[in-house]
Short mmCIF file of C-alpha atoms and ligand atoms in Angstrom, two decimals:
data_model
loop_
_atom_site.label_atom_id
_atom_site.label_comp_id
_atom_site.label_asym_id
_atom_site.label_seq_id
_atom_site.Cartn_x
_atom_site.Cartn_y
_atom_site.Cartn_z
CA UNK F 117 -10.69 12.85 23.79
CA UNK F 118 -7.78 11.56 25.81
CA UNK F 119 -6.34 8.12 25.06
CA UNK F 120 -7.57 5.39 27.33
CA UNK F 121 -6.49 2.06 25.88
CA UNK F 122 -3.31 0.24 26.97
CA UNK F 123 -2.00 0.54 23.46
CA UNK F 124 -2.40 4.28 23.51
CA UNK F 125 -0.70 4.56 26.89
CA UNK F 126 2.24 2.67 25.44
CA UNK F 127 2.41 5.12 22.59
CA UNK F 128 2.36 8.07 24.96
CA UNK F 129 5.13 6.62 27.08
CA UNK F 130 7.26 5.68 24.11
CA UNK F 131 7.06 8.86 22.10
CA UNK F 132 8.58 9.49 18.73
CA UNK F 133 11.73 7.45 19.07
CA UNK F 134 9.79 4.47 20.31
CA UNK F 135 7.54 4.91 17.32
CA UNK F 136 10.48 4.23 15.09
CA UNK F 137 11.51 1.29 17.23
CA UNK F 138 8.05 -0.24 17.39
CA UNK F 139 6.66 -0.26 13.87
CA UNK F 140 4.21 -3.00 14.75
CA UNK F 141 2.52 -0.59 17.12
CA UNK F 142 2.75 2.54 15.06
CA UNK F 143 3.03 2.03 11.40
CA UNK F 144 1.48 3.05 9.31
CA UNK F 145 -1.40 4.53 11.18
CA UNK F 146 -2.27 3.81 14.79
CA UNK F 147 -5.61 2.40 15.84
CA UNK F 148 -8.29 5.03 15.46
CA UNK F 149 -9.33 6.60 18.73
CA UNK F 150 -12.84 6.30 20.03
CA UNK F 151 -13.52 9.44 18.07
CA UNK F 152 -16.47 11.52 17.11
CA UNK F 153 -17.94 8.94 14.76
CA UNK F 154 -18.00 5.95 17.06
CA UNK F 155 -21.51 6.51 18.36
CA UNK F 156 -22.88 5.43 14.99
CA UNK F 157 -23.17 1.84 13.72
CA UNK F 158 -19.98 0.39 12.27
CA UNK F 159 -19.91 0.80 8.50
CA UNK F 160 -20.25 -2.35 6.42
CA UNK F 161 -17.33 -3.54 4.34
CA UNK F 162 -17.77 -3.09 0.59
CA UNK F 163 -18.53 -6.35 -1.19
CA UNK F 164 -19.30 -5.19 -4.73
CA UNK F 165 -17.69 -2.87 -7.24
CA UNK F 166 -18.56 0.81 -7.36
CA UNK F 167 -17.43 3.80 -9.38
CA UNK F 168 -16.92 4.10 -13.09
CA UNK F 169 -18.81 1.64 -15.25
CA UNK F 170 -17.06 -1.67 -15.85
CA UNK F 171 -16.07 -2.79 -19.28
CA UNK F 172 -13.11 -0.51 -19.82
CA UNK F 173 -10.09 -2.26 -21.24
CA UNK F 174 -7.87 -0.66 -18.63
CA UNK F 175 -9.17 0.12 -15.17
CA UNK F 176 -7.94 0.53 -11.66
CA UNK F 177 -9.70 -1.14 -8.74
CA UNK F 178 -8.97 0.17 -5.26
CA UNK F 179 -9.19 -3.22 -3.56
CA UNK F 180 -8.38 -1.92 -0.08
CA UNK F 181 -7.95 1.66 1.05
CA UNK F 182 -7.15 1.68 4.79
CA UNK F 183 -3.93 2.58 6.51
CA UNK F 184 -2.94 0.04 9.10
CA UNK F 185 -1.91 -2.31 10.45
CA UNK F 186 -4.72 -2.25 13.02
CA UNK F 187 -7.93 -3.24 11.22
CA UNK F 188 -10.67 -0.63 10.97
CA UNK F 189 -14.34 -1.08 10.15
CA UNK F 190 -15.38 0.04 6.69
CA UNK F 191 -12.05 -0.27 4.91
CA UNK F 192 -9.56 -3.10 4.47
CA UNK F 193 -5.81 -3.19 4.02
CA UNK F 194 -4.32 -1.30 1.13
CA UNK F 195 -4.07 -2.94 -2.26
CA UNK F 196 -4.59 -1.54 -5.75
CA UNK F 197 -5.30 -3.61 -8.84
CA UNK F 198 -4.67 -2.54 -12.42
CA UNK F 199 -6.66 -4.56 -14.94
CA UNK F 200 -5.49 -4.44 -18.56
CA UNK F 201 -7.71 -6.65 -20.65
CA UNK F 202 -7.44 -10.19 -19.31
CA UNK F 203 -4.31 -9.48 -17.30
CA UNK F 204 -3.97 -7.82 -13.94
CA UNK F 205 -1.18 -6.19 -11.96
CA UNK F 206 -1.34 -5.74 -8.21
CA UNK F 207 0.34 -3.14 -6.00
CA UNK F 208 0.54 -4.06 -2.32
CA UNK F 209 -1.21 -6.83 -0.47
CA UNK F 210 -2.75 -5.56 2.74
CA UNK F 211 -5.09 -7.76 4.75
CA UNK F 212 -8.17 -8.82 2.78
CA UNK F 213 -6.50 -8.47 -0.61
CA UNK F 214 -7.44 -11.86 -2.03
CA UNK F 215 -11.01 -11.61 -0.78
CA UNK F 216 -11.39 -8.18 -2.39
CA UNK F 217 -9.81 -9.57 -5.55
CA UNK F 218 -12.52 -12.21 -5.73
CA UNK F 219 -15.30 -9.76 -4.82
CA UNK F 220 -14.10 -7.53 -7.66
CA UNK F 221 -14.91 -10.38 -10.03
CA UNK F 222 -11.35 -10.66 -11.28
CA UNK F 223 -9.94 -14.17 -11.64
CA UNK F 224 -6.45 -14.35 -10.13
CA UNK F 225 -5.58 -16.60 -13.09
CA UNK F 226 -4.80 -13.39 -14.99
CA UNK F 227 -2.53 -11.95 -12.31
CA UNK F 228 0.76 -11.27 -14.01
CA UNK F 229 2.83 -9.35 -11.49
CA UNK F 230 2.64 -7.98 -7.97
CA UNK F 231 4.60 -4.98 -6.74
CA UNK F 232 5.22 -4.35 -3.04
CA UNK F 233 5.95 -0.77 -2.00
CA UNK F 234 7.59 -1.62 1.32
CA UNK F 235 7.66 -4.38 3.88
CA UNK F 236 5.35 -2.95 6.54
CA UNK F 237 2.75 -5.51 7.54
CA UNK F 238 -0.22 -3.48 6.32
CA UNK F 239 1.21 -3.80 2.81
CA UNK F 240 2.28 -7.44 2.96
CA UNK F 241 -0.14 -9.27 5.29
CA UNK F 242 -1.82 -11.04 2.36
CA UNK F 243 1.19 -11.49 0.12
CA UNK F 244 1.69 -15.14 0.91
CA UNK F 245 -2.05 -15.66 1.40
CA UNK F 246 -2.52 -14.53 -2.18
CA UNK F 247 -0.69 -17.69 -3.24
CA UNK F 248 -1.58 -20.01 -0.37
CA UNK F 249 -5.31 -19.45 -0.73
CA UNK F 250 -5.43 -18.29 -4.36
CA UNK F 251 -3.49 -21.38 -5.48
CA UNK F 252 -5.68 -22.61 -8.27
CA UNK F 253 -6.88 -25.75 -9.90
CA UNK F 254 -8.99 -26.37 -12.96
CA UNK F 255 -7.92 -23.17 -14.69
CA UNK F 256 -9.11 -20.82 -11.95
CA UNK F 257 -7.04 -19.11 -9.34
CA UNK F 258 -3.27 -18.80 -9.60
CA UNK F 259 -2.16 -21.61 -11.90
CA UNK F 260 0.78 -20.02 -13.66
CA UNK F 261 3.79 -18.12 -12.29
CA UNK F 262 3.24 -14.62 -10.94
CA UNK F 263 6.15 -12.24 -10.72
CA UNK F 264 6.61 -10.53 -7.36
CA UNK F 265 8.73 -7.42 -7.09
CA UNK F 266 9.43 -5.98 -3.65
CA UNK F 267 12.10 -4.41 -1.49
CA UNK F 268 15.28 -6.34 -1.01
CA UNK F 269 16.98 -6.83 2.32
CA UNK F 270 17.25 -3.49 4.16
CA UNK F 271 20.62 -4.40 5.62
CA UNK F 272 20.25 -2.37 8.79
CA UNK F 273 17.86 -1.39 11.56
CA UNK F 274 17.18 1.98 13.16
CA UNK F 275 19.23 2.74 16.27
CA UNK F 276 17.80 1.68 19.60
CA UNK F 277 15.99 4.51 21.31
CA UNK F 278 18.22 5.94 24.07
CA UNK F 279 16.99 5.02 27.52
CA UNK F 280 14.83 2.14 26.35
CA UNK F 281 15.31 -1.61 26.29
CA UNK F 282 13.88 -3.07 23.09
CA UNK F 283 12.38 -6.53 22.91
CA UNK F 284 14.72 -9.25 21.64
CA UNK F 285 15.16 -9.23 17.87
CA UNK F 286 13.01 -11.57 15.82
CA UNK F 287 15.18 -13.85 13.70
CA UNK F 288 18.42 -12.32 15.05
CA UNK F 289 20.59 -14.11 12.49
CA UNK F 290 18.70 -12.41 9.67
CA UNK F 291 16.72 -9.50 11.14
CA UNK F 292 16.03 -7.57 7.90
CA UNK F 293 14.88 -10.11 5.30
CA UNK F 294 13.66 -8.84 1.95
CA UNK F 295 10.76 -9.94 -0.23
CA UNK F 296 12.25 -13.17 -1.59
CA UNK F 297 13.25 -14.33 1.88
CA UNK F 298 9.84 -13.40 3.24
CA UNK F 299 8.16 -15.71 0.73
CA UNK F 300 10.74 -18.46 1.14
CA UNK F 301 10.26 -18.40 4.91
CA UNK F 302 6.49 -18.64 4.52
CA UNK F 303 6.90 -21.66 2.23
CA UNK F 304 9.03 -23.35 4.88
CA UNK F 305 6.48 -22.59 7.60
CA UNK F 306 3.56 -23.94 5.54
CA UNK F 307 5.47 -26.94 4.20
CA UNK F 308 3.08 -29.54 5.59
CA UNK F 309 0.03 -28.08 3.88
CA UNK F 310 1.92 -27.49 0.64
CA UNK F 311 3.33 -30.99 0.57
CA UNK F 312 -0.02 -32.61 1.22
CA UNK F 313 -1.62 -30.72 -1.61
CA UNK F 314 1.11 -31.40 -4.13
CA UNK F 315 1.30 -35.12 -3.24
CA UNK F 316 -2.38 -35.88 -3.29
CA UNK F 317 -3.89 -33.19 -5.49
CA UNK F 318 -1.29 -33.09 -8.27
CA UNK F 319 -0.93 -29.33 -8.09
CA UNK F 320 2.00 -27.32 -9.35
CA UNK F 321 4.39 -26.62 -6.51
CA UNK F 322 3.55 -23.33 -4.91
CA UNK F 323 7.13 -22.01 -4.99
CA UNK F 324 7.10 -22.41 -8.76
CA UNK F 325 4.17 -19.96 -8.92
CA UNK F 326 6.02 -17.21 -7.03
CA UNK F 327 8.76 -15.64 -9.14
CA UNK F 328 10.09 -13.15 -6.62
CA UNK F 329 12.66 -10.47 -7.31
CA UNK F 330 14.24 -8.21 -4.72
CA UNK F 331 14.30 -4.61 -5.87
CA UNK F 332 17.11 -2.37 -4.66
CA UNK F 333 17.80 1.22 -5.73
CA UNK F 334 20.78 1.97 -7.96
CA UNK F 335 23.95 2.44 -5.90
CA UNK F 336 24.48 5.87 -7.39
CA UNK F 337 21.40 7.18 -5.58
CA UNK F 338 23.31 7.12 -2.30
CA UNK F 339 20.45 5.90 -0.09
CA UNK F 340 20.86 3.75 3.03
CA UNK F 341 18.80 1.98 5.73
CA UNK F 342 19.77 4.66 8.25
CA UNK F 343 19.25 7.56 5.86
CA UNK F 344 19.13 9.28 3.57
CA UNK F 345 16.11 7.19 2.74
CA UNK F 346 15.00 8.80 -0.51
CA UNK F 347 17.46 11.14 -2.18
CA UNK F 348 16.21 12.91 -5.27
CA UNK F 349 16.32 10.44 -8.17
CA UNK F 350 14.81 9.41 -11.48
CA UNK F 351 12.44 6.43 -11.52
CA UNK F 352 14.03 3.21 -12.74
CA UNK F 353 12.30 0.43 -14.69
CA UNK F 354 11.67 -2.78 -12.75
CA UNK F 355 9.31 -4.63 -15.11
CA UNK F 356 8.01 -4.43 -18.64
CA UNK F 357 5.79 -6.57 -20.82
CA UNK F 358 3.62 -5.87 -23.87
CA UNK F 359 0.94 -4.13 -21.77
CA UNK F 360 2.70 -2.23 -18.99
CA UNK F 361 5.98 -0.63 -18.09
CA UNK F 362 6.58 -0.31 -14.35
CA UNK F 363 9.10 2.04 -12.80
CA UNK F 364 10.03 2.55 -9.15
CA UNK F 365 11.40 5.41 -7.13
CA UNK F 366 12.45 5.72 -3.52
CA UNK F 367 9.97 7.52 -1.29
CA UNK F 368 10.44 8.97 2.17
CA UNK F 369 8.90 6.70 4.81
CA UNK F 370 11.41 6.54 7.66
CA UNK F 371 12.53 4.28 9.17
CA UNK F 372 11.41 1.78 6.52
CA UNK F 373 13.95 1.21 3.78
CA UNK F 374 13.73 0.79 0.90
CA UNK F 375 10.24 2.19 0.40
CA UNK F 376 9.02 2.60 -3.16
CA UNK F 377 6.40 4.33 -5.20
CA UNK F 378 5.54 2.88 -8.60
CA UNK F 379 4.55 4.32 -11.98
CA UNK F 380 2.72 2.06 -14.40
CA UNK F 381 2.42 3.14 -18.02
CA UNK F 382 -0.15 1.55 -20.31
CA UNK F 383 -1.48 2.30 -23.78
CA UNK F 384 -4.60 3.76 -22.16
CA UNK F 385 -3.04 5.91 -19.48
CA UNK F 386 -0.54 6.25 -16.69
CA UNK F 387 -1.10 5.50 -13.01
CA UNK F 388 1.35 6.47 -10.27
CA UNK F 389 1.18 5.09 -6.72
CA UNK F 390 2.93 6.91 -3.91
CA UNK F 391 3.40 4.03 -1.49
CA UNK F 392 3.82 5.28 2.08
CA UNK F 393 5.66 8.57 2.19
CA UNK F 394 5.80 12.04 3.51
CA UNK F 395 5.47 14.78 0.90
CA UNK F 396 8.09 13.78 -1.66
CA UNK F 397 9.60 15.42 -4.72
CA UNK F 398 10.32 11.92 -5.97
CA UNK F 399 6.57 11.29 -6.10
CA UNK F 400 6.13 14.51 -8.05
CA UNK F 401 8.55 13.17 -10.64
CA UNK F 402 6.99 9.71 -10.51
CA UNK F 403 3.52 11.12 -11.19
CA UNK F 404 4.54 13.61 -13.87
CA UNK F 405 1.62 14.11 -16.27
CA UNK F 406 -0.11 10.99 -14.89
CA UNK F 407 -3.76 10.27 -15.57
CA UNK F 408 -4.20 9.00 -12.03
CA UNK F 409 -2.16 9.40 -8.86
CA UNK F 410 -3.10 7.04 -6.01
CA UNK F 411 -1.65 8.71 -2.95
CA UNK F 412 -1.50 7.76 0.72
CA UNK F 413 -2.93 10.22 3.22
CA UNK F 414 -3.10 10.82 6.95
CA UNK F 415 -5.38 13.31 8.69
CA UNK F 416 -3.06 14.48 11.44
CA UNK F 417 -5.58 16.88 13.07
CA UNK F 418 -7.74 13.84 13.80
CA UNK F 419 -4.94 12.25 15.82
CA UNK F 420 -4.19 15.59 17.51
CA UNK F 421 -7.80 15.86 18.58
CA UNK F 422 -7.63 12.28 19.84
CA UNK F 423 -4.86 13.27 22.25
CA UNK F 424 -1.71 12.00 20.63
CA UNK F 425 1.35 13.96 21.84
CA UNK F 426 2.98 16.49 19.55
CA UNK F 427 6.16 14.46 19.16
CA UNK F 428 4.15 11.54 17.84
CA UNK F 429 2.21 13.81 15.49
CA UNK F 430 5.56 15.10 14.24
CA UNK F 431 6.63 11.53 13.60
CA UNK F 432 3.48 10.88 11.57
CA UNK F 433 4.15 14.03 9.57
CA UNK F 434 7.69 12.87 8.84
CA UNK F 435 6.55 9.61 7.26
CA UNK F 436 3.04 10.30 5.91
CA UNK F 437 1.28 12.98 3.84
CA UNK F 438 -1.47 15.42 4.75
CA UNK F 439 -4.39 15.82 2.34
CA UNK F 440 -3.28 19.38 1.58
CA UNK F 441 0.16 18.10 0.62
CA UNK F 442 -1.37 15.33 -1.49
CA UNK F 443 -3.02 18.12 -3.45
CA UNK F 444 0.29 19.96 -3.79
CA UNK F 445 2.07 16.83 -5.05
CA UNK F 446 -0.70 16.14 -7.59
CA UNK F 447 -0.67 19.79 -8.67
CA UNK F 448 3.10 19.97 -9.06
CA UNK F 449 3.15 16.66 -10.96
CA UNK F 450 0.43 17.81 -13.34
CA UNK F 451 -1.60 14.70 -12.50
CA UNK F 452 -5.17 14.92 -13.79
CA UNK F 453 -6.85 12.86 -11.10
CA UNK F 454 -5.84 11.98 -7.55
CA UNK F 455 -7.34 9.11 -5.55
CA UNK F 456 -6.77 8.86 -1.82
CA UNK F 457 -5.88 5.43 -0.48
CA UNK F 458 -4.04 4.09 2.56
CA UNK F 459 -6.33 6.45 4.44
CA UNK F 460 -5.62 7.12 8.11
CA UNK F 461 -7.91 6.93 9.96
CA UNK F 462 -9.54 4.34 7.76
CA UNK F 463 -12.87 4.27 9.59
CA UNK F 464 -15.12 6.44 7.38
CA UNK F 465 -17.05 7.66 10.44
CA UNK F 466 -14.00 9.47 11.79
CA UNK F 467 -13.16 11.76 8.86
CA UNK F 468 -15.90 12.38 6.30
CA UNK F 469 -15.43 12.15 2.56
CA UNK F 470 -16.36 15.83 2.37
CA UNK F 471 -13.53 16.75 4.76
CA UNK F 472 -10.97 14.72 2.81
CA UNK F 473 -12.20 16.21 -0.46
CA UNK F 474 -12.21 19.78 0.83
CA UNK F 475 -8.69 19.44 2.22
CA UNK F 476 -7.25 18.20 -1.08
CA UNK F 477 -9.29 20.73 -3.05
CA UNK F 478 -7.64 23.58 -1.11
CA UNK F 479 -4.42 22.94 -3.05
CA UNK F 480 -5.47 21.06 -6.20
CA UNK F 481 -7.89 21.78 -9.03
CA UNK F 482 -8.01 18.37 -10.75
CA UNK F 483 -10.36 15.45 -10.22
CA UNK F 484 -10.42 14.02 -6.67
CA UNK F 485 -11.58 10.59 -5.52
CA UNK F 486 -11.76 9.71 -1.84
CA UNK F 487 -10.98 6.04 -2.08
CA UNK F 488 -13.22 3.27 -0.82
CA UNK F 489 -12.75 -0.46 -1.16
CA UNK F 490 -13.78 -1.96 -4.51
CA UNK F 491 -14.07 1.46 -6.16
CA UNK F 492 -13.01 1.24 -9.77
CA UNK F 493 -11.64 3.97 -11.98
CA UNK F 494 -11.64 3.80 -15.75
CA UNK F 495 -8.11 4.59 -16.85
CA UNK F 496 -9.34 4.75 -20.45
CA UNK F 497 -11.42 7.84 -19.63
CA UNK F 498 -10.72 10.60 -22.15
CA UNK F 499 -8.29 13.08 -20.73
CA UNK F 500 -9.74 16.19 -19.20
CA UNK F 501 -13.07 14.69 -18.19
CA UNK F 502 -14.27 15.25 -14.64
ZN1 ZN E 670 4.28 1.94 5.95
#
């Protein structure tokens, strides 16, 4: 089916280079076309937990599983929650994160740390909302400081596409703010609400609940905001407490820099999360011998069938991973279980679970989960099951 919407015409006119220059339009997955599944009723959003039985000491909840930023029916923005006893650890904060958090039955009071893979909007849309709306009173909600780890200031933008005139820069004096500046700017913008609530409701100041740290790769890696984006490297530790140890590695998601994947080690198992990336040897190292690899995925044939030009499909392939390559990464890492998340297209009518599963299975023999919102996975599951 040929593209018909104004947005799609813009994409066709802009091509690959414009894709890099217009991340709001193109990352991380474009709006789904009016594809083969659209004649059927829109799928309902998940509102209750599914998957492995609850009660495990250590479990993973796929809060949101869609690629974005354009919202799709049936899946919400990507976010993954690791629950270890009465504490929780969050990776990414796509739209709907806090609502899914609540629907999962997990009190944000136990949220200990949040890790942002990269600063694309479909991974950060609910970062400040997590605090603004999850700001608690009476022992519920966020009432004690939460650590936030995310990319530091990129320090450079991709080159302007030859022959095009880009829109004026947003915030030209500081056009590449990192995670701490993102949160500080949001505090400034919401000052009136925050000040009212602290003056008349005796709440802790919201900034005191956000302990943000900018994460930058070691200098020796030799990465840069104009490339190379993700040279081969060993993961480096960014956070550790008595329940988890979290390491990061650079992944290949041009032109977004730095983009990270995370590995979280617990007493009950190891989870690795790819972040947004094309097929990456760094993810193979990150997920070495992991019990669970949560990997992004894009079904490029779907977009080809929808009429996207080859140069744009090539751009998608350079910054995202096909399901067959997800299987290869999981296989090469020796991961026992792979779960698809950040799924593009996110609308479950467009690419069936069976198709996703079959595509990964063609290259991987371990356990496969096609992620859906609020699906939980028991990380305490004895190794080798399933
Ligand atoms: Zn992205």
